[in-house]
Amino acid sequence: MAPTRFGTDGVRGVANEELTPELALAIGRAAARVLPAPTFVVGRDTRRSGPLLQAAFSAGLAAEGADVVDLGVLPTPGVAAVAESRKAPGAVISASHNPFADNGIKLFSLLGTKLPVEVEGEIERELDSILADPDGPPRRPTGHGVGRISADPGAVELYQAHLAATLEGRRLDGLHIVLDCANGAASAIAPRVLGELGAEVRALHDTPDGANINDRCGSTDPGELARVVVAHQADFGLAFDGDADRVIAVDHNGTVVDGDVLLALFAFDLDERGHLTGNTVAVTVMTNLGFRLAMEARGIAVRETDVGDRHVLAALDADGLSLGGEQSGHIIFRSRSTTGDGILTGIALADLVRRARRSLADLSTGLVERVPQRLVNVPIPQPERLADSTEVWEAVVKAEAELGHDGRVLLRPSGTEPLVRVMVEARVEAQADAVASQLAGVVEAALGQIEPQAPR
């Protein structure tokens, strides 16, 4: 059976079934061989399976001679910040917004950035070799050559100081903010940092028990956050996902402000202050057409990338840009971070609101006039087969002709789940719904059955 592969954001699977301790150990060994470094930093989110898989992955690193610094529970961007600070490759044991039974492994370079696809490919090839012959060459170290595993209780303080420094001495006094921590990695850190910066903070879902991460809460389900913001007359709310690399906001009326609107707010603010380098924002193909039209109206260019904050970061660095992000709430301020950071983004939003002396609702209402968008997730056992399905792509061509210049179709295999994502935008909502449903049916009919796998 083929091992779980790297997707849009690392390796993911059902913990102890698809992503087993044996596989995590082998990935650790492969990573140590491809990313030769004396020390790795490794953190995790709050999932029950986290310590198990972190121990196995760290054992794999140590078995190849690398020392491991255990950062404990820390947001993904916190691990990235520590990796950059310590000049050490890093890893996070997390499945982000997925249900708690899933888990994953995300890898970072010693610059604190996600690994390029080519490097992940090298790790996969090394992984195949290890799985095929666990005792094969090279010979593993013994004695003093075996890596050591130690804790670093100072990592949390390092990350908190990094977050606070992004305000350059400004404060958040006078703001009342509700935080939905998704019972994840933000639970201890986000309320503390925003509180120390002067905000009055009310925290929800900040008592992780290993099984309640992302459970009817967080950035994928901000309903309770919206109700609490309205009930307590807060200025706004912030909903993080399980590993706190993304955030969704809720204004004082309970209206959700997603990543597209947040990105537009930040783009206009940076542009007005002369800090939007290249007069360009990097976004993914999932970004709503309305965002592009809003940028066009302000004379701001849009650079489009594949889905994933790794691709957004690559575009930012390639073109020397300062801002990019995704509809899901991954937002990168390149001068402040090497990856999407939900807590940092929340702090930046609070700072923007306070400087503007206007409510989030006032700032965001009408900012992006959305083109109706319908997203259908179609469960498919082998979503990678999408690329070769003539039947599906012929249906896409017909749908695009029907929509004309006023619409858009995007089909892609999920990089994190066994799904094909069907996205349709059209000027008329009913048309977007109809075309998306029709294409989803074609995808399910064409790809819904598992194809026999060739013997390995």
PDB file of N, CA and C in Angstrom, residues 328-417:
ATOM      1  N   SER A 328      -9.805  31.505   2.801  1.00  0.00           N
ATOM      2  CA  SER A 328      -9.978  30.749   4.041  1.00  0.00           C
ATOM      3  C   SER A 328      -9.448  31.478   5.265  1.00  0.00           C
ATOM      4  N   GLY A 329      -8.694  32.547   5.066  1.00  0.00           N
ATOM      5  CA  GLY A 329      -8.169  33.301   6.199  1.00  0.00           C
ATOM      6  C   GLY A 329      -6.683  33.150   6.432  1.00  0.00           C
ATOM      7  N   HIS A 330      -5.997  32.411   5.562  1.00  0.00           N
ATOM      8  CA  HIS A 330      -4.528  32.419   5.582  1.00  0.00           C
ATOM      9  C   HIS A 330      -4.079  33.754   4.996  1.00  0.00           C
ATOM     10  N   ILE A 331      -3.440  34.585   5.774  1.00  0.00           N
ATOM     11  CA  ILE A 331      -2.957  35.873   5.273  1.00  0.00           C
ATOM     12  C   ILE A 331      -1.502  36.028   5.678  1.00  0.00           C
ATOM     13  N   ILE A 332      -0.685  36.454   4.724  1.00  0.00           N
ATOM     14  CA  ILE A 332       0.753  36.605   4.965  1.00  0.00           C
ATOM     15  C   ILE A 332       1.148  38.066   4.814  1.00  0.00           C
ATOM     16  N   PHE A 333       1.684  38.629   5.885  1.00  0.00           N
ATOM     17  CA  PHE A 333       2.351  39.927   5.844  1.00  0.00           C
ATOM     18  C   PHE A 333       3.844  39.612   5.743  1.00  0.00           C
ATOM     19  N   ARG A 334       4.398  39.732   4.550  1.00  0.00           N
ATOM     20  CA  ARG A 334       5.735  39.161   4.319  1.00  0.00           C
ATOM     21  C   ARG A 334       6.817  39.781   5.180  1.00  0.00           C
ATOM     22  N   SER A 335       6.685  41.046   5.530  1.00  0.00           N
ATOM     23  CA  SER A 335       7.726  41.667   6.352  1.00  0.00           C
ATOM     24  C   SER A 335       7.637  41.226   7.808  1.00  0.00           C
ATOM     25  N   ARG A 336       6.529  40.556   8.178  1.00  0.00           N
ATOM     26  CA  ARG A 336       6.321  40.182   9.576  1.00  0.00           C
ATOM     27  C   ARG A 336       6.318  38.673   9.804  1.00  0.00           C
ATOM     28  N   SER A 337       6.125  37.877   8.738  1.00  0.00           N
ATOM     29  CA  SER A 337       5.960  36.443   8.939  1.00  0.00           C
ATOM     30  C   SER A 337       6.369  35.672   7.699  1.00  0.00           C
ATOM     31  N   THR A 338       6.674  34.387   7.906  1.00  0.00           N
ATOM     32  CA  THR A 338       7.058  33.515   6.801  1.00  0.00           C
ATOM     33  C   THR A 338       5.920  32.597   6.368  1.00  0.00           C
ATOM     34  N   THR A 339       4.779  32.709   7.031  1.00  0.00           N
ATOM     35  CA  THR A 339       3.646  31.835   6.718  1.00  0.00           C
ATOM     36  C   THR A 339       2.357  32.505   7.182  1.00  0.00           C
ATOM     37  N   GLY A 340       1.214  31.928   6.834  1.00  0.00           N
ATOM     38  CA  GLY A 340      -0.044  32.452   7.334  1.00  0.00           C
ATOM     39  C   GLY A 340      -0.087  32.383   8.850  1.00  0.00           C
ATOM     40  N   ASP A 341      -0.568  33.436   9.491  1.00  0.00           N
ATOM     41  CA  ASP A 341      -0.573  33.503  10.956  1.00  0.00           C
ATOM     42  C   ASP A 341      -1.877  34.151  11.411  1.00  0.00           C
ATOM     43  N   GLY A 342      -2.786  33.330  11.967  1.00  0.00           N
ATOM     44  CA  GLY A 342      -4.086  33.847  12.365  1.00  0.00           C
ATOM     45  C   GLY A 342      -4.014  34.858  13.490  1.00  0.00           C
ATOM     46  N   ILE A 343      -3.166  34.614  14.487  1.00  0.00           N
ATOM     47  CA  ILE A 343      -3.078  35.545  15.618  1.00  0.00           C
ATOM     48  C   ILE A 343      -2.466  36.860  15.165  1.00  0.00           C
ATOM     49  N   LEU A 344      -1.416  36.797  14.368  1.00  0.00           N
ATOM     50  CA  LEU A 344      -0.795  38.016  13.852  1.00  0.00           C
ATOM     51  C   LEU A 344      -1.803  38.804  13.020  1.00  0.00           C
ATOM     52  N   THR A 345      -2.559  38.110  12.181  1.00  0.00           N
ATOM     53  CA  THR A 345      -3.570  38.783  11.364  1.00  0.00           C
ATOM     54  C   THR A 345      -4.629  39.437  12.237  1.00  0.00           C
ATOM     55  N   GLY A 346      -5.051  38.742  13.296  1.00  0.00           N
ATOM     56  CA  GLY A 346      -6.021  39.322  14.219  1.00  0.00           C
ATOM     57  C   GLY A 346      -5.502  40.582  14.889  1.00  0.00           C
ATOM     58  N   ILE A 347      -4.237  40.566  15.278  1.00  0.00           N
ATOM     59  CA  ILE A 347      -3.623  41.757  15.875  1.00  0.00           C
ATOM     60  C   ILE A 347      -3.576  42.894  14.855  1.00  0.00           C
ATOM     61  N   ALA A 348      -3.215  42.560  13.611  1.00  0.00           N
ATOM     62  CA  ALA A 348      -3.150  43.587  12.562  1.00  0.00           C
ATOM     63  C   ALA A 348      -4.528  44.183  12.298  1.00  0.00           C
ATOM     64  N   LEU A 349      -5.569  43.348  12.343  1.00  0.00           N
ATOM     65  CA  LEU A 349      -6.920  43.855  12.129  1.00  0.00           C
ATOM     66  C   LEU A 349      -7.328  44.780  13.275  1.00  0.00           C
ATOM     67  N   ALA A 350      -7.038  44.382  14.500  1.00  0.00           N
ATOM     68  CA  ALA A 350      -7.364  45.232  15.649  1.00  0.00           C
ATOM     69  C   ALA A 350      -6.646  46.574  15.553  1.00  0.00           C
ATOM     70  N   ASP A 351      -5.399  46.537  15.129  1.00  0.00           N
ATOM     71  CA  ASP A 351      -4.622  47.765  14.964  1.00  0.00           C
ATOM     72  C   ASP A 351      -5.238  48.655  13.892  1.00  0.00           C
ATOM     73  N   LEU A 352      -5.661  48.046  12.784  1.00  0.00           N
ATOM     74  CA  LEU A 352      -6.278  48.808  11.689  1.00  0.00           C
ATOM     75  C   LEU A 352      -7.569  49.476  12.165  1.00  0.00           C
ATOM     76  N   VAL A 353      -8.410  48.714  12.860  1.00  0.00           N
ATOM     77  CA  VAL A 353      -9.679  49.254  13.361  1.00  0.00           C
ATOM     78  C   VAL A 353      -9.430  50.407  14.323  1.00  0.00           C
ATOM     79  N   ARG A 354      -8.455  50.242  15.193  1.00  0.00           N
ATOM     80  CA  ARG A 354      -8.178  51.282  16.189  1.00  0.00           C
ATOM     81  C   ARG A 354      -7.615  52.544  15.521  1.00  0.00           C
ATOM     82  N   ARG A 355      -6.728  52.366  14.540  1.00  0.00           N
ATOM     83  CA  ARG A 355      -6.173  53.532  13.852  1.00  0.00           C
ATOM     84  C   ARG A 355      -7.237  54.256  13.042  1.00  0.00           C
ATOM     85  N   ALA A 356      -8.139  53.494  12.431  1.00  0.00           N
ATOM     86  CA  ALA A 356      -9.180  54.087  11.583  1.00  0.00           C
ATOM     87  C   ALA A 356     -10.264  54.792  12.395  1.00  0.00           C
ATOM     88  N   ARG A 357     -10.405  54.385  13.667  1.00  0.00           N
ATOM     89  CA  ARG A 357     -11.463  54.916  14.532  1.00  0.00           C
ATOM     90  C   ARG A 357     -12.835  54.716  13.907  1.00  0.00           C
ATOM     91  N   ARG A 358     -12.992  53.566  13.252  1.00  0.00           N
ATOM     92  CA  ARG A 358     -14.267  53.168  12.658  1.00  0.00           C
ATOM     93  C   ARG A 358     -14.496  51.702  12.996  1.00  0.00           C
ATOM     94  N   SER A 359     -15.740  51.283  13.002  1.00  0.00           N
ATOM     95  CA  SER A 359     -16.034  49.886  13.309  1.00  0.00           C
ATOM     96  C   SER A 359     -15.617  48.990  12.149  1.00  0.00           C
ATOM     97  N   LEU A 360     -15.414  47.719  12.461  1.00  0.00           N
ATOM     98  CA  LEU A 360     -15.104  46.752  11.408  1.00  0.00           C
ATOM     99  C   LEU A 360     -16.249  46.678  10.410  1.00  0.00           C
ATOM    100  N   ALA A 361     -17.474  46.763  10.897  1.00  0.00           N
ATOM    101  CA  ALA A 361     -18.632  46.727   9.995  1.00  0.00           C
ATOM    102  C   ALA A 361     -18.594  47.890   9.020  1.00  0.00           C
ATOM    103  N   ASP A 362     -18.280  49.061   9.524  1.00  0.00           N
ATOM    104  CA  ASP A 362     -18.224  50.251   8.675  1.00  0.00           C
ATOM    105  C   ASP A 362     -17.107  50.115   7.643  1.00  0.00           C
ATOM    106  N   LEU A 363     -15.973  49.584   8.071  1.00  0.00           N
ATOM    107  CA  LEU A 363     -14.825  49.446   7.177  1.00  0.00           C
ATOM    108  C   LEU A 363     -15.043  48.373   6.105  1.00  0.00           C
ATOM    109  N   SER A 364     -15.748  47.318   6.445  1.00  0.00           N
ATOM    110  CA  SER A 364     -15.816  46.169   5.546  1.00  0.00           C
ATOM    111  C   SER A 364     -17.078  46.082   4.694  1.00  0.00           C
ATOM    112  N   THR A 365     -18.173  46.718   5.127  1.00  0.00           N
ATOM    113  CA  THR A 365     -19.435  46.613   4.388  1.00  0.00           C
ATOM    114  C   THR A 365     -19.299  47.209   2.987  1.00  0.00           C
ATOM    115  N   GLY A 366     -19.605  46.403   1.993  1.00  0.00           N
ATOM    116  CA  GLY A 366     -19.547  46.863   0.606  1.00  0.00           C
ATOM    117  C   GLY A 366     -18.159  46.938   0.024  1.00  0.00           C
ATOM    118  N   LEU A 367     -17.155  46.542   0.796  1.00  0.00           N
ATOM    119  CA  LEU A 367     -15.772  46.639   0.312  1.00  0.00           C
ATOM    120  C   LEU A 367     -15.535  45.710  -0.871  1.00  0.00           C
ATOM    121  N   VAL A 368     -16.054  44.499  -0.763  1.00  0.00           N
ATOM    122  CA  VAL A 368     -15.946  43.515  -1.839  1.00  0.00           C
ATOM    123  C   VAL A 368     -17.359  43.079  -2.212  1.00  0.00           C
ATOM    124  N   GLU A 369     -17.800  43.465  -3.393  1.00  0.00           N
ATOM    125  CA  GLU A 369     -19.114  43.048  -3.875  1.00  0.00           C
ATOM    126  C   GLU A 369     -18.973  41.669  -4.501  1.00  0.00           C
ATOM    127  N   ARG A 370     -19.380  40.669  -3.742  1.00  0.00           N
ATOM    128  CA  ARG A 370     -19.113  39.293  -4.155  1.00  0.00           C
ATOM    129  C   ARG A 370     -19.922  38.874  -5.383  1.00  0.00           C
ATOM    130  N   VAL A 371     -19.242  38.188  -6.268  1.00  0.00           N
ATOM    131  CA  VAL A 371     -19.931  37.451  -7.312  1.00  0.00           C
ATOM    132  C   VAL A 371     -20.392  36.150  -6.665  1.00  0.00           C
ATOM    133  N   PRO A 372     -21.666  35.767  -6.819  1.00  0.00           N
ATOM    134  CA  PRO A 372     -22.130  34.534  -6.197  1.00  0.00           C
ATOM    135  C   PRO A 372     -21.206  33.363  -6.516  1.00  0.00           C
ATOM    136  N   GLN A 373     -20.817  32.650  -5.467  1.00  0.00           N
ATOM    137  CA  GLN A 373     -19.864  31.549  -5.599  1.00  0.00           C
ATOM    138  C   GLN A 373     -20.441  30.308  -4.927  1.00  0.00           C
ATOM    139  N   ARG A 374     -20.409  29.201  -5.612  1.00  0.00           N
ATOM    140  CA  ARG A 374     -20.868  27.936  -5.050  1.00  0.00           C
ATOM    141  C   ARG A 374     -19.700  26.963  -5.024  1.00  0.00           C
ATOM    142  N   LEU A 375     -19.421  26.401  -3.848  1.00  0.00           N
ATOM    143  CA  LEU A 375     -18.352  25.416  -3.700  1.00  0.00           C
ATOM    144  C   LEU A 375     -18.975  24.096  -3.261  1.00  0.00           C
ATOM    145  N   VAL A 376     -18.727  23.041  -4.028  1.00  0.00           N
ATOM    146  CA  VAL A 376     -19.224  21.707  -3.694  1.00  0.00           C
ATOM    147  C   VAL A 376     -18.024  20.786  -3.522  1.00  0.00           C
ATOM    148  N   ASN A 377     -17.959  20.124  -2.368  1.00  0.00           N
ATOM    149  CA  ASN A 377     -16.908  19.143  -2.115  1.00  0.00           C
ATOM    150  C   ASN A 377     -17.445  17.756  -2.437  1.00  0.00           C
ATOM    151  N   VAL A 378     -16.853  17.101  -3.414  1.00  0.00           N
ATOM    152  CA  VAL A 378     -17.326  15.785  -3.847  1.00  0.00           C
ATOM    153  C   VAL A 378     -16.374  14.724  -3.310  1.00  0.00           C
ATOM    154  N   PRO A 379     -16.836  13.843  -2.411  1.00  0.00           N
ATOM    155  CA  PRO A 379     -15.959  12.788  -1.895  1.00  0.00           C
ATOM    156  C   PRO A 379     -15.545  11.841  -3.028  1.00  0.00           C
ATOM    157  N   ILE A 380     -14.239  11.732  -3.233  1.00  0.00           N
ATOM    158  CA  ILE A 380     -13.697  10.878  -4.287  1.00  0.00           C
ATOM    159  C   ILE A 380     -12.518  10.102  -3.699  1.00  0.00           C
ATOM    160  N   PRO A 381     -12.519   8.775  -3.776  1.00  0.00           N
ATOM    161  CA  PRO A 381     -11.442   7.991  -3.155  1.00  0.00           C
ATOM    162  C   PRO A 381     -10.049   8.313  -3.689  1.00  0.00           C
ATOM    163  N   GLN A 382      -9.961   8.609  -4.987  1.00  0.00           N
ATOM    164  CA  GLN A 382      -8.656   8.903  -5.596  1.00  0.00           C
ATOM    165  C   GLN A 382      -8.776  10.217  -6.384  1.00  0.00           C
ATOM    166  N   PRO A 383      -8.792  11.348  -5.681  1.00  0.00           N
ATOM    167  CA  PRO A 383      -9.041  12.632  -6.359  1.00  0.00           C
ATOM    168  C   PRO A 383      -7.998  13.000  -7.397  1.00  0.00           C
ATOM    169  N   GLU A 384      -6.807  12.418  -7.314  1.00  0.00           N
ATOM    170  CA  GLU A 384      -5.767  12.739  -8.291  1.00  0.00           C
ATOM    171  C   GLU A 384      -6.144  12.283  -9.701  1.00  0.00           C
ATOM    172  N   ARG A 385      -7.160  11.405  -9.818  1.00  0.00           N
ATOM    173  CA  ARG A 385      -7.607  10.946 -11.142  1.00  0.00           C
ATOM    174  C   ARG A 385      -8.324  12.041 -11.914  1.00  0.00           C
ATOM    175  N   LEU A 386      -8.641  13.142 -11.265  1.00  0.00           N
ATOM    176  CA  LEU A 386      -9.347  14.234 -11.936  1.00  0.00           C
ATOM    177  C   LEU A 386      -8.612  14.704 -13.182  1.00  0.00           C
ATOM    178  N   ALA A 387      -7.293  14.808 -13.089  1.00  0.00           N
ATOM    179  CA  ALA A 387      -6.507  15.378 -14.192  1.00  0.00           C
ATOM    180  C   ALA A 387      -6.700  14.630 -15.501  1.00  0.00           C
ATOM    181  N   ASP A 388      -6.985  13.330 -15.435  1.00  0.00           N
ATOM    182  CA  ASP A 388      -7.056  12.516 -16.654  1.00  0.00           C
ATOM    183  C   ASP A 388      -8.484  12.173 -17.084  1.00  0.00           C
ATOM    184  N   SER A 389      -9.476  12.825 -16.463  1.00  0.00           N
ATOM    185  CA  SER A 389     -10.863  12.493 -16.783  1.00  0.00           C
ATOM    186  C   SER A 389     -11.381  13.339 -17.937  1.00  0.00           C
ATOM    187  N   THR A 390     -11.399  12.757 -19.124  1.00  0.00           N
ATOM    188  CA  THR A 390     -11.893  13.467 -20.306  1.00  0.00           C
ATOM    189  C   THR A 390     -13.350  13.874 -20.132  1.00  0.00           C
ATOM    190  N   GLU A 391     -14.137  12.991 -19.546  1.00  0.00           N
ATOM    191  CA  GLU A 391     -15.563  13.260 -19.357  1.00  0.00           C
ATOM    192  C   GLU A 391     -15.782  14.512 -18.514  1.00  0.00           C
ATOM    193  N   VAL A 392     -15.015  14.634 -17.427  1.00  0.00           N
ATOM    194  CA  VAL A 392     -15.171  15.791 -16.542  1.00  0.00           C
ATOM    195  C   VAL A 392     -14.763  17.069 -17.251  1.00  0.00           C
ATOM    196  N   TRP A 393     -13.630  17.051 -17.930  1.00  0.00           N
ATOM    197  CA  TRP A 393     -13.123  18.304 -18.526  1.00  0.00           C
ATOM    198  C   TRP A 393     -13.954  18.743 -19.731  1.00  0.00           C
ATOM    199  N   GLU A 394     -14.577  17.791 -20.413  1.00  0.00           N
ATOM    200  CA  GLU A 394     -15.507  18.178 -21.483  1.00  0.00           C
ATOM    201  C   GLU A 394     -16.714  18.900 -20.876  1.00  0.00           C
ATOM    202  N   ALA A 395     -17.180  18.435 -19.716  1.00  0.00           N
ATOM    203  CA  ALA A 395     -18.298  19.103 -19.034  1.00  0.00           C
ATOM    204  C   ALA A 395     -17.898  20.492 -18.565  1.00  0.00           C
ATOM    205  N   VAL A 396     -16.649  20.651 -18.136  1.00  0.00           N
ATOM    206  CA  VAL A 396     -16.160  21.964 -17.695  1.00  0.00           C
ATOM    207  C   VAL A 396     -16.150  22.948 -18.857  1.00  0.00           C
ATOM    208  N   VAL A 397     -15.688  22.498 -20.017  1.00  0.00           N
ATOM    209  CA  VAL A 397     -15.656  23.375 -21.201  1.00  0.00           C
ATOM    210  C   VAL A 397     -17.061  23.864 -21.544  1.00  0.00           C
ATOM    211  N   LYS A 398     -18.042  22.966 -21.490  1.00  0.00           N
ATOM    212  CA  LYS A 398     -19.431  23.365 -21.774  1.00  0.00           C
ATOM    213  C   LYS A 398     -19.941  24.355 -20.734  1.00  0.00           C
ATOM    214  N   ALA A 399     -19.605  24.128 -19.463  1.00  0.00           N
ATOM    215  CA  ALA A 399     -20.046  25.027 -18.397  1.00  0.00           C
ATOM    216  C   ALA A 399     -19.434  26.414 -18.561  1.00  0.00           C
ATOM    217  N   GLU A 400     -18.167  26.469 -18.916  1.00  0.00           N
ATOM    218  CA  GLU A 400     -17.516  27.767 -19.110  1.00  0.00           C
ATOM    219  C   GLU A 400     -18.143  28.523 -20.275  1.00  0.00           C
ATOM    220  N   ALA A 401     -18.507  27.813 -21.324  1.00  0.00           N
ATOM    221  CA  ALA A 401     -19.167  28.464 -22.457  1.00  0.00           C
ATOM    222  C   ALA A 401     -20.525  29.017 -22.035  1.00  0.00           C
ATOM    223  N   GLU A 402     -21.230  28.282 -21.177  1.00  0.00           N
ATOM    224  CA  GLU A 402     -22.533  28.736 -20.692  1.00  0.00           C
ATOM    225  C   GLU A 402     -22.399  29.995 -19.833  1.00  0.00           C
ATOM    226  N   LEU A 403     -21.373  30.043 -18.993  1.00  0.00           N
ATOM    227  CA  LEU A 403     -21.189  31.180 -18.087  1.00  0.00           C
ATOM    228  C   LEU A 403     -20.659  32.420 -18.795  1.00  0.00           C
ATOM    229  N   GLY A 404     -19.842  32.204 -19.824  1.00  0.00           N
ATOM    230  CA  GLY A 404     -19.259  33.334 -20.550  1.00  0.00           C
ATOM    231  C   GLY A 404     -18.272  34.113 -19.687  1.00  0.00           C
ATOM    232  N   HIS A 405     -18.128  35.409 -19.980  1.00  0.00           N
ATOM    233  CA  HIS A 405     -17.132  36.232 -19.290  1.00  0.00           C
ATOM    234  C   HIS A 405     -17.580  36.639 -17.887  1.00  0.00           C
ATOM    235  N   ASP A 406     -18.830  36.404 -17.567  1.00  0.00           N
ATOM    236  CA  ASP A 406     -19.341  36.825 -16.264  1.00  0.00           C
ATOM    237  C   ASP A 406     -19.242  35.735 -15.201  1.00  0.00           C
ATOM    238  N   GLY A 407     -18.553  34.637 -15.517  1.00  0.00           N
ATOM    239  CA  GLY A 407     -18.448  33.558 -14.544  1.00  0.00           C
ATOM    240  C   GLY A 407     -17.109  32.863 -14.633  1.00  0.00           C
ATOM    241  N   ARG A 408     -16.957  31.874 -13.737  1.00  0.00           N
ATOM    242  CA  ARG A 408     -15.683  31.179 -13.655  1.00  0.00           C
ATOM    243  C   ARG A 408     -15.928  29.785 -13.091  1.00  0.00           C
ATOM    244  N   VAL A 409     -15.154  28.799 -13.568  1.00  0.00           N
ATOM    245  CA  VAL A 409     -15.221  27.428 -13.076  1.00  0.00           C
ATOM    246  C   VAL A 409     -13.832  27.002 -12.634  1.00  0.00           C
ATOM    247  N   LEU A 410     -13.768  26.347 -11.470  1.00  0.00           N
ATOM    248  CA  LEU A 410     -12.498  25.809 -10.990  1.00  0.00           C
ATOM    249  C   LEU A 410     -12.755  24.435 -10.385  1.00  0.00           C
ATOM    250  N   LEU A 411     -12.063  23.426 -10.891  1.00  0.00           N
ATOM    251  CA  LEU A 411     -12.087  22.089 -10.317  1.00  0.00           C
ATOM    252  C   LEU A 411     -10.667  21.724  -9.905  1.00  0.00           C
ATOM    253  N   ARG A 412     -10.542  21.165  -8.704  1.00  0.00           N
ATOM    254  CA  ARG A 412      -9.213  20.750  -8.256  1.00  0.00           C
ATOM    255  C   ARG A 412      -9.341  19.658  -7.202  1.00  0.00           C
ATOM    256  N   PRO A 413      -8.380  18.738  -7.180  1.00  0.00           N
ATOM    257  CA  PRO A 413      -8.368  17.757  -6.098  1.00  0.00           C
ATOM    258  C   PRO A 413      -7.901  18.435  -4.819  1.00  0.00           C
ATOM    259  N   SER A 414      -8.536  18.112  -3.708  1.00  0.00           N
ATOM    260  CA  SER A 414      -8.072  18.642  -2.431  1.00  0.00           C
ATOM    261  C   SER A 414      -6.678  18.114  -2.134  1.00  0.00           C
ATOM    262  N   GLY A 415      -5.863  18.976  -1.559  1.00  0.00           N
ATOM    263  CA  GLY A 415      -4.534  18.535  -1.147  1.00  0.00           C
ATOM    264  C   GLY A 415      -4.502  17.994   0.258  1.00  0.00           C
ATOM    265  N   THR A 416      -5.634  18.004   0.955  1.00  0.00           N
ATOM    266  CA  THR A 416      -5.643  17.583   2.356  1.00  0.00           C
ATOM    267  C   THR A 416      -6.682  16.523   2.674  1.00  0.00           C
ATOM    268  N   GLU A 417      -7.662  16.300   1.774  1.00  0.00           N
ATOM    269  CA  GLU A 417      -8.743  15.363   2.030  1.00  0.00           C
ATOM    270  C   GLU A 417      -9.090  14.637   0.732  1.00  0.00           C
TER     271      GLU A 417
END
